[in-house]
């Protein structure tokens, strides 16, 4: 079937709408200064911090999110639908609100934070750990939602087959359930990592903007936009390229697995 | 390998039926569990494997209770030695054939090299050693079936259960795999239970047939006994006979639900009785036949099934009847669903006996 004209026109407009800002960015890029800008110590520091924290957030989201998805998909605990709504809340909440909420919970005078301070001498806000926590908070739902959907659609009879072969619950989870949802865990992890990499609102309200400790690339870009526009553009470009490369490489892979 | 009998006496309510079954299978014996869809066949296997917990009853394997509701015993599936071969095999898609077979041994703590070695022996034994490295997706139906069987046998279970083992195969491979399966079953020393809805499969594989209808055992006997004395309509159809139950008086049977059949018994039969007629003994005519047949009645064709060498024609009448005719006869009569026909059966072809 040939594509109807209105569909083609609207699709072209939609694509242009997404593409245009990137073209604007490329057009303003100071190409000749790019190498020196990207290697500038403060820019390198922000990039390094962003990559490390986003990977840490992704790892944390996998470790906590996969079991959470399993419980939401497979158990019949009371209040499960409410629990599911709460887990996905950070997806729709303004990140700034999430950051403020983290501060009230884990800040020095927060619900839990005061005890962390009193008992263990741990103060989370305005640390690199706080950056990771903020990123995990906003990005984990992407992983949970993806993995939960996959777990719901898997055939539990494979797990029954594993049980009749003598596999206990943990062995079955590790050797049968997890491999069967591996493509979805990967897809969810990529979404989660991309969201963590771009995190701004929750980070700035929970972790602040301390150069070298909590100033990730999105924060640095925001600051530099007012001070040194070329540095902001260079960092933006680096983020765009990293994201594009990862999406192209991994999306192909996960479409192939699913389709 | 331990060998000992399987005894199961269990009850479990499901949405459409209540399973209430008492069966015993000796070591070295193959029992076919047959019955209509939704009769509880697969539920029974799941209970024996420990995947479902019965509401009441007791299951004993080689003298040891694995389920005893009254005593609060339920051994989980991973700790009972029951091999279950699933209908669609359920080979783990991300593991090779060899790794699938080694899975059970690995789960039971056998070190990886030894598990793989023993798995290879099982693949060899079942004639699929050349497919050891293949993923399940690339196996043919027959190969997948053998790998699934190897996987269940590799854990050296006390009991072997097979759920519709041949139904996932196409018609051509089914015949070959069926006779292979018979050989492989013979090599397993413990009790074997095969759930099937295929009469040929049941007759070929089983020493004894247990018929489940509506969650209860309606029949328990050798295939020959079942064929000779079908007690329910399902069994009669299963073994390919017309069965009529009713009130007999001398040589005449008034069929429950309408109609009358005349037989030629050696001695008069009185009261509750059943008559069986082989479908090959039923003749079909386009006009009312003249001549000697004592049983002649009109009906309407409701189904023509020409899968085998013979054609089965289902006729709605009082009483209803299934006739088996040759393709040549079908061509002469040009029968199709909806056609009016006359049925005739000689009294000497009606087997009448007290129920």
Coordinates of C-alpha atoms in Angstrom, one line a residue:
Chain A
X1 CA 0.0 0.0 0.0
X2 CA 1.3 3.4 -0.9
X3 CA 1.4 5.9 1.9
X4 CA -1.5 8.5 1.7
X5 CA -0.3 12.0 1.0
X6 CA -1.5 13.6 4.3
X7 CA 0.3 10.9 6.3
X8 CA 3.5 11.5 4.3
X9 CA 3.3 15.3 4.7
X10 CA 2.6 15.1 8.5
X11 CA 5.4 12.5 8.9
X12 CA 7.8 14.8 7.1
X13 CA 6.8 17.7 9.3
X14 CA 7.2 15.6 12.4
X15 CA 10.6 14.4 11.4
X16 CA 11.7 17.9 10.5
X17 CA 10.5 19.1 13.9
X18 CA 12.8 16.7 15.7
X19 CA 15.7 17.2 13.3
X20 CA 15.7 21.0 13.1
X21 CA 17.0 21.7 16.6
X22 CA 20.0 19.4 15.9
X23 CA 20.7 21.2 12.6
X24 CA 20.6 24.5 14.6
X25 CA 23.1 23.1 17.0
X26 CA 25.4 21.9 14.2
X27 CA 25.1 25.3 12.5
X28 CA 26.2 27.1 15.6
X29 CA 29.0 24.7 16.4
X30 CA 32.5 26.4 16.5
X31 CA 34.1 23.5 14.6
X32 CA 37.6 24.9 14.7
X33 CA 37.7 25.3 18.4
X34 CA 35.9 22.0 19.1
X35 CA 39.0 19.9 20.0
X36 CA 40.3 22.4 22.5
X37 CA 36.8 23.0 24.0
X38 CA 36.1 19.3 24.5
X39 CA 39.5 18.7 26.1
X40 CA 39.2 21.7 28.4
X41 CA 39.7 20.4 32.0
X42 CA 36.3 21.6 33.3
X43 CA 34.5 20.1 30.3
X44 CA 36.3 16.9 30.5
X45 CA 35.5 16.7 34.2
X46 CA 31.8 17.2 33.6
X47 CA 31.8 14.6 30.8
X48 CA 33.6 12.1 33.0
X49 CA 31.3 12.7 35.9
X50 CA 28.2 12.4 33.6
X51 CA 29.3 9.1 32.1
X52 CA 30.3 7.6 35.5
X53 CA 27.2 8.6 37.3
X54 CA 24.8 7.6 34.5
X55 CA 26.4 4.2 34.3
X56 CA 26.3 3.8 38.1
X57 CA 22.6 4.8 38.0
X58 CA 21.9 2.3 35.3
X59 CA 23.6 -0.4 37.2
X60 CA 21.7 0.4 40.4
X61 CA 18.5 0.5 38.4
X62 CA 19.1 -3.0 37.0
X63 CA 20.0 -4.4 40.4
X64 CA 16.9 -3.0 42.1
X65 CA 14.6 -2.6 39.1
X66 CA 14.7 -6.2 37.8
X67 CA 13.6 -7.7 41.1
X68 CA 11.0 -5.0 41.5
X69 CA 9.7 -5.7 38.0
X70 CA 9.5 -9.4 38.9
X71 CA 7.5 -8.8 42.1
X72 CA 5.1 -6.5 40.2
X73 CA 4.7 -8.9 37.3
X74 CA 4.5 -12.2 39.2
X75 CA 3.3 -11.9 42.7
X76 CA -0.2 -11.1 44.0
X77 CA 0.6 -8.9 46.9
X78 CA -2.2 -6.6 48.0
X79 CA -1.9 -3.1 46.8
X80 CA 0.1 -4.1 43.8
X81 CA -1.6 -1.7 41.4
X82 CA -0.9 1.2 43.8
X83 CA 2.7 0.0 44.1
X84 CA 3.0 0.0 40.3
X85 CA 1.6 3.6 40.1
X86 CA 4.1 4.7 42.7
X87 CA 7.0 3.1 40.9
X88 CA 6.2 4.8 37.6
X89 CA 5.4 8.2 39.3
X90 CA 8.9 9.6 38.6
X91 CA 8.3 9.2 34.9
X92 CA 5.5 11.8 34.9
X93 CA 6.6 14.0 37.8
X94 CA 8.6 17.1 37.1
X95 CA 12.2 16.0 37.9
X96 CA 12.6 19.1 40.1
X97 CA 9.9 17.9 42.3
X98 CA 11.6 14.5 42.5
X99 CA 14.8 16.2 43.5
X100 CA 13.1 18.2 46.2
X101 CA 11.3 15.1 47.5
X102 CA 14.7 13.3 47.7
X103 CA 16.0 16.2 49.7
X104 CA 13.1 16.0 52.2
X105 CA 13.7 12.2 52.5
X106 CA 17.5 12.0 52.5
X107 CA 18.6 15.5 53.3
X108 CA 20.3 16.3 56.6
X109 CA 17.0 17.0 58.3
X110 CA 15.0 14.6 56.1
X111 CA 12.8 11.7 57.1
X112 CA 15.7 9.1 56.8
X113 CA 18.5 11.5 56.2
X114 CA 18.6 12.7 59.8
X115 CA 19.3 9.2 61.0
X116 CA 21.9 8.6 58.4
X117 CA 23.6 11.7 59.7
X118 CA 23.1 11.0 63.4
X119 CA 24.0 7.3 63.4
X120 CA 26.3 6.8 60.5
X121 CA 27.6 10.3 59.9
X122 CA 26.4 10.0 56.3
X123 CA 25.3 13.2 54.5
X124 CA 24.1 12.6 51.0
X125 CA 23.0 15.9 49.5
X126 CA 25.5 17.8 47.3
X127 CA 27.7 14.6 46.8
X128 CA 28.4 12.5 43.7
X129 CA 26.3 9.8 45.4
X130 CA 23.4 12.2 45.4
X131 CA 23.8 12.6 41.7
X132 CA 23.6 8.9 41.2
X133 CA 20.5 8.6 43.5
X134 CA 18.7 11.4 41.7
X135 CA 19.5 9.9 38.3
X136 CA 18.4 6.4 39.5
X137 CA 15.1 7.9 40.9
X138 CA 14.0 9.4 37.6
X139 CA 15.3 6.7 35.3
X140 CA 14.6 3.4 37.0
X141 CA 10.9 3.4 36.1
X142 CA 11.9 3.1 32.4
X143 CA 13.6 -0.2 33.2
X144 CA 10.9 -1.5 35.5
X145 CA 8.1 -0.8 33.0
X146 CA 10.0 -2.5 30.2
X147 CA 11.1 -5.6 32.1
X148 CA 7.7 -6.0 33.8
X149 CA 6.0 -6.1 30.4
X150 CA 8.4 -8.7 29.3
X151 CA 8.0 -10.8 32.4
X152 CA 4.2 -10.7 32.0
X153 CA 4.4 -12.0 28.5
X154 CA 6.9 -14.9 29.2
X155 CA 5.5 -18.4 29.4
X156 CA 5.6 -19.5 33.0
X157 CA 5.6 -23.1 31.9
X158 CA 9.3 -22.8 31.1
X159 CA 9.8 -22.1 34.7
X160 CA 7.6 -25.2 35.5
X161 CA 9.8 -27.2 33.2
X162 CA 12.9 -26.0 35.1
X163 CA 11.3 -27.0 38.4
X164 CA 10.5 -30.5 37.2
X165 CA 14.2 -30.8 36.2
X166 CA 15.2 -30.0 39.8
X167 CA 16.0 -26.3 39.6
X168 CA 15.1 -24.3 42.7
X169 CA 13.5 -20.9 42.5
X170 CA 16.8 -19.0 42.4
X171 CA 18.4 -21.2 39.8
X172 CA 15.2 -21.0 37.7
X173 CA 15.2 -17.2 38.0
X174 CA 18.9 -17.0 37.1
X175 CA 19.1 -19.6 34.3
X176 CA 15.6 -19.5 32.7
X177 CA 13.6 -16.3 33.6
X178 CA 16.4 -13.8 33.3
X179 CA 17.8 -15.0 30.0
X180 CA 14.3 -15.0 28.5
X181 CA 13.8 -11.3 29.4
X182 CA 17.5 -10.4 28.6
X183 CA 16.6 -8.4 25.5
X184 CA 14.1 -6.4 27.5
X185 CA 16.5 -5.8 30.3
X186 CA 19.0 -4.5 27.8
X187 CA 16.4 -2.3 26.1
X188 CA 15.2 -1.0 29.5
X189 CA 18.8 -0.4 30.6
X190 CA 19.5 1.7 27.5
X191 CA 16.4 3.8 28.0
X192 CA 17.3 4.2 31.7
X193 CA 20.9 5.1 31.0
X194 CA 19.9 7.7 28.3
X195 CA 17.4 9.2 30.8
X196 CA 20.1 9.3 33.5
X197 CA 22.6 10.9 31.2
X198 CA 20.2 13.8 30.4
X199 CA 19.1 14.2 34.0
X200 CA 18.9 17.8 35.1
X201 CA 16.1 18.8 37.4
X202 CA 16.3 16.2 40.2
X203 CA 20.1 16.5 40.2
X204 CA 20.3 20.3 40.6
X205 CA 17.7 20.3 43.4
X206 CA 19.1 17.3 45.3
X207 CA 22.8 17.4 44.5
X208 CA 23.3 21.0 43.6
X209 CA 25.9 22.2 41.2
X210 CA 29.4 21.7 42.5
X211 CA 32.1 21.6 39.9
X212 CA 33.9 18.2 39.8
X213 CA 31.5 16.6 42.3
X214 CA 27.9 17.1 41.1
X215 CA 28.2 19.2 38.0
X216 CA 27.2 16.8 35.3
X217 CA 27.1 17.8 31.6
X218 CA 23.5 18.9 31.5
X219 CA 24.2 21.2 34.5
X220 CA 27.4 22.4 33.0
X221 CA 25.6 23.2 29.7
X222 CA 23.0 25.2 31.5
X223 CA 25.6 27.3 33.4
X224 CA 27.8 27.7 30.3
X225 CA 24.9 28.9 28.1
X226 CA 25.1 32.1 30.1
X227 CA 28.9 32.3 30.4
X228 CA 30.6 30.6 27.4
X229 CA 28.1 29.6 24.7
X230 CA 30.7 27.8 22.6
X231 CA 31.6 25.4 25.5
X232 CA 27.9 24.7 26.0
X233 CA 27.4 23.9 22.3
X234 CA 30.5 21.6 22.4
X235 CA 29.2 19.6 25.3
X236 CA 25.7 19.4 23.8
X237 CA 27.2 18.0 20.7
X238 CA 29.1 15.4 22.6
X239 CA 25.9 14.3 24.4
X240 CA 24.0 14.1 21.1
X241 CA 26.7 12.0 19.4
X242 CA 27.0 9.6 22.4
X243 CA 23.3 9.1 22.6
X244 CA 22.9 8.7 18.8
X245 CA 25.6 6.1 18.6
X246 CA 24.2 4.0 21.5
X247 CA 20.6 4.2 20.2
X248 CA 21.5 3.2 16.7
X249 CA 23.7 0.4 17.8
X250 CA 21.3 -1.0 20.4
X251 CA 18.0 -0.3 18.9
X252 CA 18.8 -2.4 15.8
X253 CA 19.8 -5.2 18.1
X254 CA 16.7 -5.1 20.2
X255 CA 14.3 -4.8 17.3
X256 CA 15.9 -7.8 15.8
X257 CA 15.4 -9.8 19.0
X258 CA 11.8 -8.7 19.4
X259 CA 10.7 -8.8 15.8
Chain B
X1 CA 17.8 -46.0 39.2
X2 CA 15.2 -46.8 41.7
X3 CA 12.1 -48.4 40.4
X4 CA 8.8 -48.6 42.1
X5 CA 5.1 -48.0 41.5
X6 CA 3.3 -44.7 41.3
X7 CA 0.1 -44.5 43.2
X8 CA -2.0 -41.4 43.1
X9 CA -5.3 -40.8 44.7
X10 CA -6.1 -37.1 44.4
X11 CA -8.9 -34.6 44.3
X12 CA -8.7 -31.0 42.9
X13 CA -11.4 -28.6 41.9
X14 CA -10.9 -26.7 38.7
X15 CA -13.3 -24.1 37.2
X16 CA -14.9 -26.6 34.8
X17 CA -14.5 -29.9 36.5
X18 CA -13.4 -31.6 39.7
X19 CA -10.6 -34.1 39.3
X20 CA -11.2 -37.1 41.5
X21 CA -8.8 -39.9 40.4
X22 CA -7.3 -43.0 41.9
X23 CA -4.6 -44.6 39.7
X24 CA -1.7 -46.9 40.1
X25 CA 1.1 -47.5 37.6
X26 CA 3.6 -50.3 38.2
X27 CA 7.3 -50.0 37.4
X28 CA 7.9 -50.8 33.8
X29 CA 4.3 -50.3 32.9
X30 CA 3.0 -47.7 30.4
X31 CA -0.4 -46.3 31.1
X32 CA -2.1 -44.1 28.6
X33 CA -4.4 -41.5 30.1
X34 CA -7.1 -40.7 27.5
X35 CA -10.2 -38.6 27.6
X36 CA -12.0 -35.7 26.0
X37 CA -10.6 -32.1 26.2
X38 CA -11.0 -30.6 29.6
X39 CA -11.3 -34.0 31.3
X40 CA -8.4 -33.3 33.6
X41 CA -5.6 -35.3 31.9
X42 CA -3.0 -32.5 32.0
X43 CA -4.1 -31.4 35.5
X44 CA -3.4 -35.0 36.7
X45 CA 0.1 -34.8 35.3
X46 CA 0.7 -31.4 36.9
X47 CA -0.3 -32.8 40.2
X48 CA 1.9 -35.8 40.0
X49 CA 4.8 -33.6 38.9
X50 CA 4.1 -31.4 42.0
X51 CA 3.2 -28.3 39.9
X52 CA -0.3 -28.3 41.4
X53 CA -1.2 -29.1 44.9
X54 CA -4.2 -31.5 45.4
X55 CA -6.9 -30.4 47.7
X56 CA -7.1 -33.9 49.1
X57 CA -5.4 -37.2 48.6
X58 CA -2.0 -38.8 48.5
X59 CA 0.7 -39.6 45.9
X60 CA 3.3 -42.2 46.5
X61 CA 6.3 -42.9 44.4
X62 CA 8.3 -46.0 45.1
X63 CA 6.7 -46.2 48.5
X64 CA 7.5 -42.7 49.5
X65 CA 4.7 -40.1 49.9
X66 CA 5.4 -36.9 47.8
X67 CA 1.9 -35.6 48.5
X68 CA -0.2 -36.3 51.5
X69 CA -2.7 -33.6 52.2
X70 CA -3.9 -35.1 55.5
X71 CA -0.3 -35.3 56.7
X72 CA 0.6 -31.9 55.3
X73 CA 3.2 -33.3 52.9
X74 CA 3.9 -31.6 49.6
X75 CA 7.3 -32.2 48.1
X76 CA 7.9 -29.3 45.6
X77 CA 8.5 -30.3 41.9
X78 CA 12.3 -29.6 42.1
X79 CA 12.7 -32.1 44.9
X80 CA 10.7 -35.0 43.5
X81 CA 12.2 -37.2 40.8
X82 CA 9.5 -36.9 38.2
X83 CA 10.4 -36.4 34.6
X84 CA 7.7 -34.5 32.7
X85 CA 7.9 -34.1 28.9
X86 CA 5.7 -31.2 27.9
X87 CA 3.4 -31.2 24.9
X88 CA 5.3 -28.4 23.1
X89 CA 8.6 -29.7 24.6
X90 CA 9.4 -26.3 26.3
X91 CA 13.1 -26.6 25.5
X92 CA 14.9 -23.5 26.8
X93 CA 15.3 -21.3 23.7
X94 CA 18.6 -19.7 24.9
X95 CA 20.4 -23.0 25.5
X96 CA 21.7 -25.5 23.1
X97 CA 20.3 -29.0 22.9
X98 CA 23.2 -30.3 25.0
X99 CA 22.8 -27.5 27.6
X100 CA 19.1 -28.2 27.8
X101 CA 19.8 -31.9 28.6
X102 CA 22.5 -30.9 31.0
X103 CA 20.2 -28.4 32.8
X104 CA 18.7 -30.9 35.2
X105 CA 22.0 -32.4 36.2
X106 CA 23.5 -28.9 36.7
X107 CA 20.5 -27.9 38.8
X108 CA 21.1 -31.0 40.9
X109 CA 24.7 -29.9 41.6
X110 CA 26.6 -32.1 39.1
X111 CA 29.7 -30.2 38.0
X112 CA 29.5 -28.7 34.5
X113 CA 32.0 -30.9 32.6
X114 CA 30.4 -34.1 34.0
X115 CA 26.9 -32.8 33.4
X116 CA 27.7 -32.0 29.7
X117 CA 29.4 -35.4 29.3
X118 CA 26.3 -37.2 30.7
X119 CA 24.0 -35.1 28.6
X120 CA 26.0 -36.0 25.5
X121 CA 25.5 -39.7 26.4
X122 CA 21.7 -39.2 26.5
X123 CA 21.6 -37.3 23.2
X124 CA 23.6 -40.2 21.7
X125 CA 21.2 -42.8 23.2
X126 CA 18.2 -40.9 21.6
X127 CA 20.0 -40.5 18.3
X128 CA 20.4 -36.7 18.3
X129 CA 24.1 -36.4 19.2
X130 CA 24.7 -34.6 15.9
X131 CA 22.4 -31.8 17.0
X132 CA 24.1 -31.2 20.4
X133 CA 25.1 -27.7 19.6
X134 CA 21.8 -26.6 17.9
X135 CA 19.4 -24.1 19.5
X136 CA 15.9 -25.5 19.9
X137 CA 14.6 -23.1 17.3
X138 CA 16.6 -24.9 14.6
X139 CA 15.5 -28.4 15.6
X140 CA 12.9 -30.3 13.7
X141 CA 9.8 -31.4 15.6
X142 CA 11.1 -35.0 15.9
X143 CA 14.5 -33.8 17.1
X144 CA 13.0 -31.5 19.6
X145 CA 10.9 -34.3 21.0
X146 CA 13.9 -36.5 21.4
X147 CA 15.9 -33.7 23.1
X148 CA 13.0 -33.1 25.4
X149 CA 12.8 -36.8 26.3
X150 CA 16.6 -36.9 26.8
X151 CA 16.3 -33.8 29.1
X152 CA 13.7 -35.6 31.3
X153 CA 15.5 -38.9 31.3
X154 CA 18.9 -37.4 32.1
X155 CA 17.8 -36.6 35.7
X156 CA 17.1 -40.3 36.0
X157 CA 13.6 -39.8 37.4
X158 CA 11.5 -42.4 39.3
X159 CA 8.5 -41.7 37.2
X160 CA 8.2 -40.5 33.6
X161 CA 5.2 -38.4 32.4
X162 CA 4.5 -37.4 28.8
X163 CA 1.9 -34.9 27.9
X164 CA 0.6 -35.4 24.4
X165 CA 4.2 -36.3 23.3
X166 CA 3.4 -36.5 19.5
X167 CA 0.8 -33.8 19.1
X168 CA 3.4 -31.1 18.1
X169 CA 4.6 -33.3 15.2
X170 CA 3.3 -33.3 11.7
X171 CA 1.5 -36.4 10.5
X172 CA 4.4 -37.9 8.5
X173 CA 7.0 -37.8 11.3
X174 CA 4.4 -38.9 13.9
X175 CA 4.3 -42.5 12.7
X176 CA 8.1 -42.8 12.8
X177 CA 8.5 -41.0 16.2
X178 CA 5.7 -43.1 17.7
X179 CA 7.5 -46.4 17.2
X180 CA 10.8 -44.8 18.4
X181 CA 9.1 -43.5 21.5
X182 CA 7.8 -47.0 22.2
X183 CA 11.4 -48.2 22.2
X184 CA 12.6 -45.4 24.4
X185 CA 9.8 -45.9 26.9
X186 CA 10.7 -49.6 27.1
X187 CA 14.2 -48.5 28.1
X188 CA 12.9 -46.7 31.2
X189 CA 12.4 -48.9 34.2
X190 CA 10.0 -46.8 36.2
X191 CA 6.2 -46.2 35.8
X192 CA 5.4 -44.3 32.6
X193 CA 2.3 -42.2 32.0
X194 CA 1.3 -40.9 28.6
X195 CA -1.5 -38.4 28.2
X196 CA -2.9 -38.6 24.7
X197 CA -6.1 -38.0 22.7
X198 CA -4.9 -40.1 19.8
X199 CA -6.3 -43.7 19.8
X200 CA -3.4 -45.1 17.7
X201 CA -0.8 -43.5 20.1
X202 CA -2.6 -45.0 23.1
X203 CA -2.9 -48.5 21.5
X204 CA 0.7 -48.6 20.4
X205 CA 2.4 -47.2 23.5
X206 CA 0.3 -48.3 26.4
X207 CA 0.0 -51.5 28.3
X208 CA -3.1 -50.2 30.0
X209 CA -5.5 -47.4 29.3
X210 CA -7.2 -45.1 31.9
X211 CA -10.0 -43.1 30.5
X212 CA -10.7 -39.7 32.2
X213 CA -14.1 -38.1 31.7
X214 CA -15.3 -35.1 33.6
X215 CA -12.4 -35.5 36.1
X216 CA -13.2 -39.1 36.9
X217 CA -11.9 -42.5 35.7
X218 CA -14.6 -44.0 33.6
X219 CA -12.5 -46.9 32.3
X220 CA -9.4 -48.7 33.4
X221 CA -8.2 -51.7 31.3
X222 CA -6.0 -53.0 28.5
X223 CA -6.6 -51.6 25.1
X224 CA -8.2 -54.9 24.1
X225 CA -10.6 -54.9 26.9
X226 CA -11.6 -51.3 26.1
X227 CA -12.2 -52.2 22.5
X228 CA -14.3 -55.2 23.4
X229 CA -16.4 -53.6 26.1
X230 CA -16.6 -49.8 25.7
X231 CA -18.7 -48.5 28.5
X232 CA -19.1 -44.9 27.5
X233 CA -19.8 -43.1 24.3
X234 CA -16.5 -41.4 24.5
X235 CA -14.6 -44.7 24.6
X236 CA -16.7 -46.2 21.9
X237 CA -15.9 -43.3 19.6
X238 CA -12.3 -43.4 20.8
X239 CA -11.9 -47.0 19.7
X240 CA -14.1 -46.4 16.7
X241 CA -17.3 -48.2 17.6
X242 CA -21.0 -47.2 17.7
X243 CA -22.3 -47.7 21.2
X244 CA -26.0 -47.8 22.1
X245 CA -27.2 -48.0 25.7
X246 CA -30.9 -48.8 26.5
X247 CA -33.4 -51.3 27.6
X248 CA -33.2 -54.7 26.0
X249 CA -36.1 -57.2 25.6
X250 CA -35.1 -60.4 23.9
X251 CA -33.2 -59.4 20.8
X252 CA -34.4 -55.8 20.6
X253 CA -32.8 -52.8 22.3
X254 CA -34.8 -49.6 22.9
X255 CA -32.1 -47.0 22.7
X256 CA -32.0 -44.3 25.4
X257 CA -32.7 -41.1 23.5
X258 CA -34.7 -42.7 20.8
X259 CA -34.6 -45.5 18.2
X260 CA -34.5 -49.3 18.2
X261 CA -31.9 -51.8 17.2
X262 CA -32.4 -55.5 16.6
X263 CA -29.6 -57.9 17.3
X264 CA -29.2 -61.7 17.0
X265 CA -28.0 -62.7 20.4
X266 CA -27.4 -66.3 21.3
X267 CA -29.5 -65.9 24.4
X268 CA -32.3 -63.3 24.9
X269 CA -31.1 -60.2 26.8
X270 CA -33.4 -58.4 29.3
X271 CA -33.1 -55.0 31.0
X272 CA -30.2 -52.6 31.0
X273 CA -28.0 -53.4 28.0
X274 CA -25.5 -52.1 25.5
X275 CA -25.2 -52.7 21.8
X276 CA -22.0 -52.1 19.8
X277 CA -21.8 -51.9 16.0
X278 CA -18.5 -51.6 14.0
X279 CA -18.7 -48.6 11.6
X280 CA -17.6 -51.0 8.8
X281 CA -20.8 -53.0 9.3
X282 CA -23.0 -50.0 8.6
X283 CA -24.4 -49.6 5.1
X284 CA -25.6 -46.3 3.6
X285 CA -28.2 -46.0 0.8
X286 CA -29.9 -43.2 -1.1
X287 CA -33.2 -45.0 -1.2
X288 CA -34.9 -47.2 1.4
X289 CA -33.1 -50.5 0.9
X290 CA -35.0 -53.7 0.1
X291 CA -33.9 -57.1 1.5
X292 CA -32.9 -58.8 4.7
X293 CA -31.3 -56.2 7.0
X294 CA -33.4 -56.0 10.2
X295 CA -32.2 -52.5 11.1
X296 CA -33.2 -49.8 8.6
X297 CA -33.7 -46.1 9.4
X298 CA -33.5 -42.7 7.7
X299 CA -31.1 -40.0 8.7
X300 CA -29.1 -37.0 7.6
X301 CA -25.4 -36.8 6.9
X302 CA -23.7 -34.3 9.3
X303 CA -20.0 -35.0 8.6
X304 CA -17.8 -36.7 6.0
X305 CA -14.2 -37.4 7.1
X306 CA -11.9 -38.8 4.4
X307 CA -8.5 -38.6 6.1
X308 CA -7.5 -42.3 6.0
X309 CA -8.0 -45.1 3.5
X310 CA -11.6 -45.3 4.7
X311 CA -14.2 -42.6 4.8
X312 CA -16.1 -42.0 8.1
X313 CA -19.6 -40.7 7.6
X314 CA -21.5 -39.3 10.6
X315 CA -25.2 -39.7 10.3
X316 CA -27.7 -37.9 12.5
X317 CA -30.7 -40.2 13.1
X318 CA -32.4 -42.1 15.8
X319 CA -30.2 -43.6 16.9
X320 CA -27.1 -41.7 15.5
X321 CA -24.6 -43.7 13.7
X322 CA -21.0 -43.5 12.3
X323 CA -20.5 -45.5 9.1
X324 CA -17.2 -46.3 7.5
X325 CA -17.3 -46.8 3.8
X326 CA -14.7 -47.0 1.0
X327 CA -13.8 -43.9 -1.1
X328 CA -15.3 -45.8 -4.1
X329 CA -18.6 -46.1 -2.3
X330 CA -18.4 -42.4 -1.4
X331 CA -17.9 -41.6 -5.1
X332 CA -21.0 -43.7 -6.0
X333 CA -23.2 -42.1 -3.4
X334 CA -21.8 -38.6 -3.7
X335 CA -22.6 -37.9 -0.1
X336 CA -22.1 -34.5 1.5
X337 CA -23.2 -32.9 4.7
X338 CA -27.0 -32.3 4.7
X339 CA -27.9 -35.3 2.4
X340 CA -30.7 -37.6 3.4
X341 CA -29.6 -41.2 3.6
X342 CA -30.9 -44.6 4.8
X343 CA -28.9 -46.6 7.2
X344 CA -29.0 -50.4 7.3
X345 CA -27.3 -52.8 9.7
X346 CA -27.7 -56.6 9.7
X347 CA -28.8 -58.0 13.1
X348 CA -25.9 -60.3 13.1
X349 CA -23.5 -57.3 13.1
X350 CA -25.0 -55.9 16.3
X351 CA -23.3 -57.1 19.4
X352 CA -25.8 -56.9 22.3
X353 CA -24.9 -57.7 25.9
X354 CA -26.2 -56.8 29.4
X355 CA -24.7 -53.6 30.8

